PDB file of C-alpha atoms and ligand atoms in Angstrom:
ATOM      1  CA  MET A   1      -0.064  -0.091  -0.027  1.00  0.00           C
ATOM      2  CA  ASN A   2       1.584   3.088  -0.974  1.00  0.00           C
ATOM      3  CA  GLU A   3       0.099   5.769   1.462  1.00  0.00           C
ATOM      4  CA  THR A   4       1.633   9.230   1.482  1.00  0.00           C
ATOM      5  CA  ILE A   5       0.174  11.854   3.845  1.00  0.00           C
ATOM      6  CA  THR A   6       1.481  15.372   3.693  1.00  0.00           C
ATOM      7  CA  PRO A   7       0.440  18.114   6.336  1.00  0.00           C
ATOM      8  CA  ARG A   8      -0.259  21.473   4.544  1.00  0.00           C
ATOM      9  CA  ARG A   9      -1.666  24.882   5.578  1.00  0.00           C
ATOM     10  CA  PHE A  10      -4.464  26.575   3.901  1.00  0.00           C
ATOM     11  CA  VAL A  11      -3.168  29.977   3.333  1.00  0.00           C
ATOM     12  CA  SER A  12      -5.690  31.926   1.208  1.00  0.00           C
ATOM     13  CA  LYS A  13      -7.270  34.814   2.926  1.00  0.00           C
ATOM     14  CA  MET A  14     -11.091  34.733   3.721  1.00  0.00           C
ATOM     15  CA  ASP A  15     -12.052  37.975   2.295  1.00  0.00           C
ATOM     16  CA  SER A  16     -14.980  39.898   3.717  1.00  0.00           C
ATOM     17  CA  ASP A  17     -16.811  39.732   0.342  1.00  0.00           C
ATOM     18  CA  ILE A  18     -17.344  36.197   0.555  1.00  0.00           C
ATOM     19  CA  PRO A  19     -21.220  35.883  -0.085  1.00  0.00           C
ATOM     20  CA  LYS A  20     -23.401  34.397   2.734  1.00  0.00           C
ATOM     21  CA  HIS A  21     -24.749  31.786   0.386  1.00  0.00           C
ATOM     22  CA  TRP A  22     -21.647  31.048  -1.543  1.00  0.00           C
ATOM     23  CA  LEU A  23     -23.052  28.239  -3.558  1.00  0.00           C
ATOM     24  CA  PRO A  24     -25.331  30.104  -5.978  1.00  0.00           C
ATOM     25  CA  GLY A  25     -28.729  28.930  -6.201  1.00  0.00           C
ATOM     26  CA  ASN A  26     -28.219  26.445  -3.532  1.00  0.00           C
ATOM     27  CA  GLU A  27     -28.681  28.148   0.000  1.00  0.00           C
ATOM     28  CA  PHE A  28     -29.301  24.443   1.539  1.00  0.00           C
ATOM     29  CA  VAL A  29     -25.884  23.167   0.498  1.00  0.00           C
ATOM     30  CA  SER A  30     -24.150  26.379   1.486  1.00  0.00           C
ATOM     31  CA  SER A  31     -25.883  26.061   5.082  1.00  0.00           C
ATOM     32  CA  LEU A  32     -24.952  22.614   5.289  1.00  0.00           C
ATOM     33  CA  LEU A  33     -21.295  23.067   4.784  1.00  0.00           C
ATOM     34  CA  ASN A  34     -21.320  26.207   6.978  1.00  0.00           C
ATOM     35  CA  ALA A  35     -22.690  23.921   9.471  1.00  0.00           C
ATOM     36  CA  TYR A  36     -19.840  21.384   8.811  1.00  0.00           C
ATOM     37  CA  THR A  37     -17.460  24.375   9.133  1.00  0.00           C
ATOM     38  CA  ILE A  38     -18.856  25.120  12.596  1.00  0.00           C
ATOM     39  CA  LEU A  39     -18.562  21.593  13.865  1.00  0.00           C
ATOM     40  CA  VAL A  40     -15.189  20.595  12.363  1.00  0.00           C
ATOM     41  CA  PRO A  41     -12.788  22.386  14.957  1.00  0.00           C
ATOM     42  CA  ALA A  42     -14.200  20.688  18.151  1.00  0.00           C
ATOM     43  CA  ASN A  43     -14.670  17.608  16.381  1.00  0.00           C
ATOM     44  CA  GLU A  44     -10.984  17.478  14.986  1.00  0.00           C
ATOM     45  CA  GLY A  45      -9.786  18.749  18.289  1.00  0.00           C
ATOM     46  CA  PHE A  46     -11.320  15.427  19.801  1.00  0.00           C
ATOM     47  CA  TYR A  47      -9.622  13.161  17.076  1.00  0.00           C
ATOM     48  CA  VAL A  48      -6.283  15.080  17.765  1.00  0.00           C
ATOM     49  CA  ARG A  49      -6.536  14.396  21.522  1.00  0.00           C
ATOM     50  CA  THR A  50      -7.557  10.789  21.125  1.00  0.00           C
ATOM     51  CA  LEU A  51      -4.748  10.032  18.643  1.00  0.00           C
ATOM     52  CA  LYS A  52      -2.145  11.617  21.231  1.00  0.00           C
ATOM     53  CA  GLU A  53      -3.456   9.591  24.097  1.00  0.00           C
ATOM     54  CA  CYS A  54      -2.861   6.587  21.836  1.00  0.00           C
ATOM     55  CA  MET A  55       0.746   7.370  20.917  1.00  0.00           C
ATOM     56  CA  PRO A  56       2.628   5.842  24.115  1.00  0.00           C
ATOM     57  CA  GLN A  57       0.822   2.401  23.182  1.00  0.00           C
ATOM     58  CA  LEU A  58       2.042   2.458  19.701  1.00  0.00           C
ATOM     59  CA  HIS A  59       5.201   0.545  19.100  1.00  0.00           C
ATOM     60  CA  ASP A  60       4.682   0.256  15.303  1.00  0.00           C
ATOM     61  CA  GLN A  61       6.921   3.000  14.031  1.00  0.00           C
ATOM     62  CA  ARG A  62       5.176   3.480  10.758  1.00  0.00           C
ATOM     63  CA  LEU A  63       1.742   3.672  12.360  1.00  0.00           C
ATOM     64  CA  ARG A  64       3.129   6.266  14.835  1.00  0.00           C
ATOM     65  CA  GLU A  65       4.319   8.333  11.777  1.00  0.00           C
ATOM     66  CA  ARG A  66       1.158   8.106   9.958  1.00  0.00           C
ATOM     67  CA  CYS A  67      -0.886   9.045  13.139  1.00  0.00           C
ATOM     68  CA  ALA A  68       1.438  12.079  13.715  1.00  0.00           C
ATOM     69  CA  LYS A  69       0.734  13.248  10.131  1.00  0.00           C
ATOM     70  CA  PHE A  70      -2.793  12.726  10.595  1.00  0.00           C
ATOM     71  CA  ILE A  71      -2.783  14.865  13.653  1.00  0.00           C
ATOM     72  CA  HIS A  72      -0.950  17.549  11.806  1.00  0.00           C
ATOM     73  CA  GLN A  73      -3.473  17.661   9.017  1.00  0.00           C
ATOM     74  CA  GLU A  74      -6.460  17.704  11.334  1.00  0.00           C
ATOM     75  CA  ALA A  75      -5.043  20.458  13.319  1.00  0.00           C
ATOM     76  CA  GLN A  76      -4.596  22.514  10.115  1.00  0.00           C
ATOM     77  CA  HIS A  77      -8.209  21.837   9.178  1.00  0.00           C
ATOM     78  CA  GLY A  78      -9.256  23.122  12.468  1.00  0.00           C
ATOM     79  CA  VAL A  79      -7.183  26.420  12.093  1.00  0.00           C
ATOM     80  CA  ALA A  80      -8.519  27.166   8.616  1.00  0.00           C
ATOM     81  CA  HIS A  81     -12.314  26.675   9.639  1.00  0.00           C
ATOM     82  CA  VAL A  82     -11.806  28.887  12.650  1.00  0.00           C
ATOM     83  CA  ARG A  83     -10.457  31.526  10.193  1.00  0.00           C
ATOM     84  CA  TYR A  84     -13.689  31.419   8.248  1.00  0.00           C
ATOM     85  CA  TRP A  85     -15.765  31.670  11.374  1.00  0.00           C
ATOM     86  CA  GLU A  86     -15.012  35.442  11.522  1.00  0.00           C
ATOM     87  CA  ASN A  87     -16.798  35.680   8.093  1.00  0.00           C
ATOM     88  CA  LEU A  88     -19.783  33.847   9.823  1.00  0.00           C
ATOM     89  CA  ASP A  89     -19.748  36.288  12.585  1.00  0.00           C
ATOM     90  CA  ASP A  90     -19.678  39.429  10.368  1.00  0.00           C
ATOM     91  CA  GLN A  91     -22.516  38.069   8.434  1.00  0.00           C
ATOM     92  CA  GLY A  92     -24.401  37.990  11.606  1.00  0.00           C
ATOM     93  CA  TYR A  93     -24.931  34.234  12.398  1.00  0.00           C
ATOM     94  CA  ARG A  94     -25.214  33.027  15.942  1.00  0.00           C
ATOM     95  CA  PHE A  95     -23.529  29.831  16.343  1.00  0.00           C
ATOM     96  CA  ARG A  96     -20.671  30.301  19.156  1.00  0.00           C
ATOM     97  CA  VAL A  97     -22.750  29.183  21.965  1.00  0.00           C
ATOM     98  CA  PHE A  98     -23.978  26.125  20.116  1.00  0.00           C
ATOM     99  CA  GLU A  99     -20.528  25.164  19.135  1.00  0.00           C
ATOM    100  CA  ARG A 100     -19.064  25.508  22.742  1.00  0.00           C
ATOM    101  CA  ASN A 101     -21.874  23.582  24.304  1.00  0.00           C
ATOM    102  CA  VAL A 102     -21.299  20.913  21.418  1.00  0.00           C
ATOM    103  CA  ASP A 103     -17.647  20.765  22.427  1.00  0.00           C
ATOM    104  CA  LYS A 104     -18.319  20.494  26.237  1.00  0.00           C
ATOM    105  CA  LEU A 105     -21.373  18.229  26.250  1.00  0.00           C
ATOM    106  CA  VAL A 106     -20.293  15.866  23.411  1.00  0.00           C
ATOM    107  CA  PHE A 107     -16.551  15.791  23.094  1.00  0.00           C
ATOM    108  CA  ARG A 108     -15.167  16.754  26.501  1.00  0.00           C
ATOM    109  CA  THR A 109     -17.724  14.461  28.019  1.00  0.00           C
ATOM    110  CA  MET A 110     -16.847  11.580  25.858  1.00  0.00           C
ATOM    111  CA  GLU A 111     -13.458  12.006  26.874  1.00  0.00           C
ATOM    112  CA  LYS A 112     -14.163  12.060  30.491  1.00  0.00           C
ATOM    113  CA  LEU A 113     -16.384   9.135  30.381  1.00  0.00           C
ATOM    114  CA  GLY A 114     -15.364   6.876  27.351  1.00  0.00           C
ATOM    115  CA  PRO A 115     -12.600   4.591  27.429  1.00  0.00           C
ATOM    116  CA  LEU A 116      -9.725   5.135  24.994  1.00  0.00           C
ATOM    117  CA  TRP A 117     -10.674   2.028  22.812  1.00  0.00           C
ATOM    118  CA  LEU A 118     -14.212   3.351  22.336  1.00  0.00           C
ATOM    119  CA  ARG A 119     -13.053   6.846  21.621  1.00  0.00           C
ATOM    120  CA  VAL A 120     -10.919   5.454  18.897  1.00  0.00           C
ATOM    121  CA  SER A 121     -13.727   3.524  17.371  1.00  0.00           C
ATOM    122  CA  LEU A 122     -15.863   6.957  17.320  1.00  0.00           C
ATOM    123  CA  VAL A 123     -12.743   8.614  15.373  1.00  0.00           C
ATOM    124  CA  SER A 124     -12.455   5.709  12.973  1.00  0.00           C
ATOM    125  CA  CYS A 125     -16.306   5.862  12.106  1.00  0.00           C
ATOM    126  CA  VAL A 126     -16.459   9.772  11.840  1.00  0.00           C
ATOM    127  CA  GLU A 127     -13.200   9.432   9.563  1.00  0.00           C
ATOM    128  CA  HIS A 128     -15.143   7.140   7.344  1.00  0.00           C
ATOM    129  CA  ILE A 129     -17.840   9.696   7.211  1.00  0.00           C
ATOM    130  CA  ASN A 130     -15.547  12.553   6.361  1.00  0.00           C
ATOM    131  CA  ALA A 131     -13.818  10.282   3.545  1.00  0.00           C
ATOM    132  CA  TYR A 132     -17.163   9.513   1.965  1.00  0.00           C
ATOM    133  CA  VAL A 133     -18.608  12.918   2.167  1.00  0.00           C
ATOM    134  CA  GLY A 134     -15.308  14.096   0.432  1.00  0.00           C
ATOM    135  CA  HIS A 135     -15.705  11.549  -2.195  1.00  0.00           C
ATOM    136  CA  GLU A 136     -19.240  12.520  -2.930  1.00  0.00           C
ATOM    137  CA  PHE A 137     -18.706  16.228  -3.185  1.00  0.00           C
ATOM    138  CA  LEU A 138     -15.528  15.781  -5.156  1.00  0.00           C
ATOM    139  CA  SER A 139     -16.590  13.138  -7.535  1.00  0.00           C
ATOM    140  CA  GLN A 140     -19.927  14.748  -8.346  1.00  0.00           C
ATOM    141  CA  ASN A 141     -18.209  18.195  -8.530  1.00  0.00           C
ATOM    142  CA  VAL A 142     -20.968  19.671  -6.320  1.00  0.00           C
ATOM    143  CA  LEU A 143     -19.131  22.778  -5.635  1.00  0.00           C
ATOM    144  CA  ALA A 144     -18.385  23.698  -9.227  1.00  0.00           C
ATOM    145  CA  ASP A 145     -19.970  26.995  -9.203  1.00  0.00           C
ATOM    146  CA  ALA A 146     -19.156  27.986  -5.702  1.00  0.00           C
ATOM    147  CA  ASP A 147     -17.376  30.970  -4.570  1.00  0.00           C
ATOM    148  CA  PRO A 148     -13.794  30.069  -5.307  1.00  0.00           C
ATOM    149  CA  ARG A 149     -12.447  30.820  -1.860  1.00  0.00           C
ATOM    150  CA  ILE A 150     -14.831  28.627  -0.162  1.00  0.00           C
ATOM    151  CA  LYS A 151     -14.549  25.868  -2.796  1.00  0.00           C
ATOM    152  CA  ASP A 152     -10.819  25.664  -2.257  1.00  0.00           C
ATOM    153  CA  LEU A 153     -11.318  25.442   1.562  1.00  0.00           C
ATOM    154  CA  MET A 154     -13.712  22.753   1.424  1.00  0.00           C
ATOM    155  CA  GLU A 155     -12.053  20.899  -1.475  1.00  0.00           C
ATOM    156  CA  TRP A 156      -8.557  20.888   0.307  1.00  0.00           C
ATOM    157  CA  HIS A 157     -10.261  19.456   3.444  1.00  0.00           C
ATOM    158  CA  PHE A 158     -12.162  16.985   1.374  1.00  0.00           C
ATOM    159  CA  ALA A 159      -9.195  15.872  -0.440  1.00  0.00           C
ATOM    160  CA  GLU A 160      -6.935  15.500   2.847  1.00  0.00           C
ATOM    161  CA  GLU A 161      -9.719  13.523   4.632  1.00  0.00           C
ATOM    162  CA  ILE A 162      -9.409  11.144   1.489  1.00  0.00           C
ATOM    163  CA  GLU A 163      -5.541  11.173   1.707  1.00  0.00           C
ATOM    164  CA  HIS A 164      -5.444   9.938   5.566  1.00  0.00           C
ATOM    165  CA  ARG A 165      -8.774   7.958   5.366  1.00  0.00           C
ATOM    166  CA  ARG A 166      -7.037   4.672   6.280  1.00  0.00           C
ATOM    167  CA  VAL A 167      -5.267   6.029   9.442  1.00  0.00           C
ATOM    168  CA  ALA A 168      -7.970   5.913  12.267  1.00  0.00           C
ATOM    169  CA  PHE A 169      -9.457   2.577  10.751  1.00  0.00           C
ATOM    170  CA  ASP A 170      -5.922   1.126  11.009  1.00  0.00           C
ATOM    171  CA  LEU A 171      -5.385   2.385  14.440  1.00  0.00           C
ATOM    172  CA  LEU A 172      -8.555   0.870  15.683  1.00  0.00           C
ATOM    173  CA  GLN A 173      -7.476  -2.576  14.169  1.00  0.00           C
ATOM    174  CA  HIS A 174      -4.258  -2.071  16.125  1.00  0.00           C
ATOM    175  CA  MET A 175      -5.892  -1.033  19.465  1.00  0.00           C
ATOM    176  CA  ALA A 176      -9.010  -2.917  19.678  1.00  0.00           C
ATOM    177  CA  PRO A 177      -9.773  -5.004  16.319  1.00  0.00           C
ATOM    178  CA  SER A 178     -13.103  -6.610  17.486  1.00  0.00           C
ATOM    179  CA  TYR A 179     -16.029  -6.274  15.483  1.00  0.00           C
ATOM    180  CA  PRO A 180     -18.372  -5.343  18.115  1.00  0.00           C
ATOM    181  CA  VAL A 181     -16.193  -2.341  19.031  1.00  0.00           C
ATOM    182  CA  ARG A 182     -16.599  -1.153  15.348  1.00  0.00           C
ATOM    183  CA  LEU A 183     -20.235  -1.610  15.613  1.00  0.00           C
ATOM    184  CA  LEU A 184     -20.484   0.252  18.835  1.00  0.00           C
ATOM    185  CA  GLY A 185     -18.645   3.166  17.367  1.00  0.00           C
ATOM    186  CA  PHE A 186     -20.928   3.338  14.492  1.00  0.00           C
ATOM    187  CA  ALA A 187     -23.875   3.105  16.552  1.00  0.00           C
ATOM    188  CA  LEU A 188     -22.860   5.986  18.841  1.00  0.00           C
ATOM    189  CA  THR A 189     -21.559   8.240  15.930  1.00  0.00           C
ATOM    190  CA  VAL A 190     -23.777   8.127  12.757  1.00  0.00           C
ATOM    191  CA  GLY A 191     -26.842   9.548  14.479  1.00  0.00           C
ATOM    192  CA  LEU A 192     -25.118  12.080  16.417  1.00  0.00           C
ATOM    193  CA  PHE A 193     -23.062  13.310  13.342  1.00  0.00           C
ATOM    194  CA  TYR A 194     -26.144  13.891  11.212  1.00  0.00           C
ATOM    195  CA  LEU A 195     -28.335  15.299  14.153  1.00  0.00           C
ATOM    196  CA  LEU A 196     -25.521  17.976  14.820  1.00  0.00           C
ATOM    197  CA  MET A 197     -24.748  18.890  11.384  1.00  0.00           C
ATOM    198  CA  GLY A 198     -28.507  18.789  10.073  1.00  0.00           C
ATOM    199  CA  GLY A 199     -29.757  20.503  13.107  1.00  0.00           C
ATOM    200  CA  GLN A 200     -27.035  23.428  12.800  1.00  0.00           C
ATOM    201  CA  ALA A 201     -27.809  23.721   8.988  1.00  0.00           C
ATOM    202  CA  ILE A 202     -31.552  24.169  10.031  1.00  0.00           C
ATOM    203  CA  ALA A 203     -30.647  26.750  12.670  1.00  0.00           C
ATOM    204  CA  LEU A 204     -28.627  28.742   9.901  1.00  0.00           C
ATOM    205  CA  LEU A 205     -31.390  28.647   7.529  1.00  0.00           C
ATOM    206  CA  ARG A 206     -33.953  29.784  10.230  1.00  0.00           C
ATOM    207  CA  GLN A 207     -31.537  32.727  11.194  1.00  0.00           C
ATOM    208  CA  ASP A 208     -31.798  33.580   7.376  1.00  0.00           C
ATOM    209  CA  ARG A 209     -35.670  33.207   7.276  1.00  0.00           C
ATOM    210  CA  LEU A 210     -35.159  30.733   4.531  1.00  0.00           C
ATOM    211  CA  LEU A 211     -36.190  27.386   6.286  1.00  0.00           C
ATOM    212  CA  TRP A 212     -39.813  27.463   5.302  1.00  0.00           C
ATOM    213  CA  ARG A 213     -39.262  28.800   1.933  1.00  0.00           C
ATOM    214  CA  ARG A 214     -40.576  26.313  -0.989  1.00  0.00           C
ATOM    215  CA  LYS A 215     -37.273  26.906  -2.798  1.00  0.00           C
ATOM    216  CA  THR A 216     -35.306  25.620   0.350  1.00  0.00           C
ATOM    217  CA  TRP A 217     -37.214  22.453   0.266  1.00  0.00           C
ATOM    218  CA  THR A 218     -36.713  21.862  -3.480  1.00  0.00           C
ATOM    219  CA  GLN A 219     -33.006  22.207  -2.901  1.00  0.00           C
ATOM    220  CA  ILE A 220     -33.062  19.791  -0.089  1.00  0.00           C
ATOM    221  CA  ARG A 221     -34.925  17.219  -2.046  1.00  0.00           C
ATOM    222  CA  SER A 222     -32.536  17.551  -4.796  1.00  0.00           C
ATOM    223  CA  HIS A 223     -29.432  17.139  -2.485  1.00  0.00           C
ATOM    224  CA  LEU A 224     -30.968  14.067  -0.889  1.00  0.00           C
ATOM    225  CA  GLY A 225     -32.627  12.493  -3.952  1.00  0.00           C
ATOM    226  CA  ALA A 226     -32.523  12.932  -7.613  1.00  0.00           C
ATOM    227  CA  GLY A 227     -29.862  15.639  -7.794  1.00  0.00           C
ATOM    228  CA  HIS A 228     -26.826  14.553  -5.622  1.00  0.00           C
ATOM    229  CA  HIS A 229     -28.430  11.202  -4.446  1.00  0.00           C
ATOM    230  CA  MET A 230     -27.016  11.813  -0.871  1.00  0.00           C
ATOM    231  CA  LEU A 231     -29.605   9.771   0.878  1.00  0.00           C
ATOM    232  CA  ARG A 232     -29.064   6.638  -1.258  1.00  0.00           C
ATOM    233  CA  ARG A 233     -25.188   7.152  -1.413  1.00  0.00           C
ATOM    234  CA  THR A 234     -24.957   7.771   2.253  1.00  0.00           C
ATOM    235  CA  LEU A 235     -26.851   4.521   3.191  1.00  0.00           C
ATOM    236  CA  ARG A 236     -24.435   2.553   0.891  1.00  0.00           C
ATOM    237  CA  HIS A 237     -21.343   4.091   2.437  1.00  0.00           C
ATOM    238  CA  LEU A 238     -22.613   3.470   6.017  1.00  0.00           C
ATOM    239  CA  LEU A 239     -23.516  -0.155   5.233  1.00  0.00           C
ATOM    240  CA  ASP A 240     -19.911  -0.557   3.563  1.00  0.00           C
ATOM    241  CA  TYR A 241     -18.463   0.349   7.031  1.00  0.00           C
ATOM    242  CA  LEU A 242     -20.461  -2.393   8.501  1.00  0.00           C
ATOM    243  CA  ARG A 243     -19.071  -5.160   6.335  1.00  0.00           C
ATOM    244  CA  PRO A 244     -16.646  -7.257   8.089  1.00  0.00           C
ATOM    245  CA  GLY A 245     -14.073  -7.350   5.550  1.00  0.00           C
ATOM    246  CA  PHE A 246     -14.325  -3.511   5.077  1.00  0.00           C
ATOM    247  CA  HIS A 247     -11.028  -1.281   4.675  1.00  0.00           C
ATOM    248  CA  PRO A 248     -11.043   2.447   3.772  1.00  0.00           C
ATOM    249  CA  SER A 249      -8.465   1.517   0.978  1.00  0.00           C
ATOM    250  CA  GLN A 250     -11.251  -0.143  -0.881  1.00  0.00           C
ATOM    251  CA  MET A 251     -12.543   3.255  -2.025  1.00  0.00           C
ATOM    252  CA  ALA A 252     -10.069   4.060  -4.684  1.00  0.00           C
ATOM    253  CA  ASP A 253     -10.104   7.751  -4.301  1.00  0.00           C
ATOM    254  CA  ASP A 254      -6.376   8.578  -4.240  1.00  0.00           C
ATOM    255  CA  THR A 255      -5.931   9.881  -7.733  1.00  0.00           C
ATOM    256  CA  MET A 256      -8.888  12.336  -7.401  1.00  0.00           C
ATOM    257  CA  ALA A 257      -7.586  13.704  -4.071  1.00  0.00           C
ATOM    258  CA  GLU A 258      -4.114  14.173  -5.272  1.00  0.00           C
ATOM    259  CA  LYS A 259      -5.310  15.993  -8.486  1.00  0.00           C
ATOM    260  CA  VAL A 260      -7.304  18.507  -6.135  1.00  0.00           C
ATOM    261  CA  LEU A 261      -4.158  19.050  -3.837  1.00  0.00           C
ATOM    262  CA  THR A 262      -1.750  19.351  -6.611  1.00  0.00           C
ATOM    263  CA  ARG A 263      -4.257  22.062  -8.282  1.00  0.00           C
ATOM    264  CA  LEU A 264      -4.337  23.816  -4.862  1.00  0.00           C
ATOM    265  CA  ALA A 265      -0.540  23.899  -4.473  1.00  0.00           C
ATOM    266  CA  ALA A 266      -0.124  25.208  -8.002  1.00  0.00           C
ATOM    267  CA  THR A 267      -2.091  28.458  -7.882  1.00  0.00           C
ATOM    268  CA  ALA A 268      -0.149  31.606  -7.766  1.00  0.00           C
ATOM    269  CA  PRO A 269       0.029  32.399  -4.906  1.00  0.00           C
ATOM    270  CA  PRO A 270      -0.609  28.860  -3.897  1.00  0.00           C
ATOM    271  CA  THR A 271      -3.744  28.259  -1.741  1.00  0.00           C
ATOM    272  CA  VAL A 272      -2.268  25.440   0.328  1.00  0.00           C
ATOM    273  CA  VAL A 273       1.442  25.011   1.267  1.00  0.00           C
ATOM    274  CA  ALA A 274       3.071  21.843   2.586  1.00  0.00           C
ATOM    275  CA  THR A 275       4.184  22.551   6.256  1.00  0.00           C
ATOM    276  CA  GLY A 276       7.538  21.117   5.989  1.00  0.00           C
ATOM    277  CA  ARG A 277      10.360  23.650   6.455  1.00  0.00           C
ATOM    278  CA  THR A 278      11.647  23.700   2.988  1.00  0.00           C
ATOM    279  CA  GLN A 279       8.417  23.918   1.364  1.00  0.00           C
ATOM    280  CA  ARG A 280       7.241  26.759   3.607  1.00  0.00           C
ATOM    281  CA  LYS A 281      10.542  28.812   2.883  1.00  0.00           C
ATOM    282  CA  ALA A 282       9.972  28.331  -0.799  1.00  0.00           C
ATOM    283  CA  TRP A 283       6.334  29.655  -0.369  1.00  0.00           C
ATOM    284  CA  GLU A 284       7.289  32.610   1.744  1.00  0.00           C
ATOM    285  CA  GLN A 285      10.074  33.688  -0.751  1.00  0.00           C
ATOM    286  CA  ALA A 286       7.653  33.434  -3.620  1.00  0.00           C
ATOM    287  CA  ALA A 287       4.992  35.465  -1.631  1.00  0.00           C
TER     288      ALA A 287
HETATM  289 FE1  FE2 B   1     -10.437  17.017   9.047  1.00  0.00          FE
HETATM  290 FE1  FE2 B   2      -9.895  13.324   8.959  1.00  0.00          FE
END
């Protein structure tokens, strides 16, 4: 298996003229991914703390290195999405109390109460969700007409989720390989993930007074049904995770993710830069 994971920083500016609904004609998908943006930092903070706690127990050097790169990537995702929160604040959205409550009541509580093997199982399941969300948005080119700044932010994140999609699953196999542990993580994660993301998307649409507009429901139907087929495809991906022989490598997305990341690194100035010292220096000299 040839797996390369490169930590990168998202360096594009989040200008103040980014529109509220940055995917033209689709306020629903704009709100859904804004909800994703709001939930990402606390979620990824949870992954990072969980993997760091695993490190002393990891004697497989290759797996340790992959976990370290995973941690770097997730930390950078959090930083980039938090930068975009300032735009959401300026646009008048109220989400900070919700975000703090989710962090405290879900992630910090799970950390206090949940054993490490269970937390690794939760991370493994959310990472599968992140990978297939990335797969669907990139392979269907859902964001083709989006504002380029947010398109780049989301597509960079999706591509890196695909790039490191095997790490948490392999860590789970290493720490707690039993199938019931995977099932338990799945049962606790899936409902909560969609409840939080769907609930926050609905809250944003309500704040915009768009929730009860007929066109919004047409957009929801199209995203879930005949347009992007997300309901059917999501169910298929979820069932896939339950197959005893499942492994994230079976989703052959590496070339697609690599193309996105190469494109983002090749813009002038680059949208993303590798965080290694040499690459950073090259970027700083070019800027
Ligand atoms: Fe991430
Ligand atoms: Fe991830």
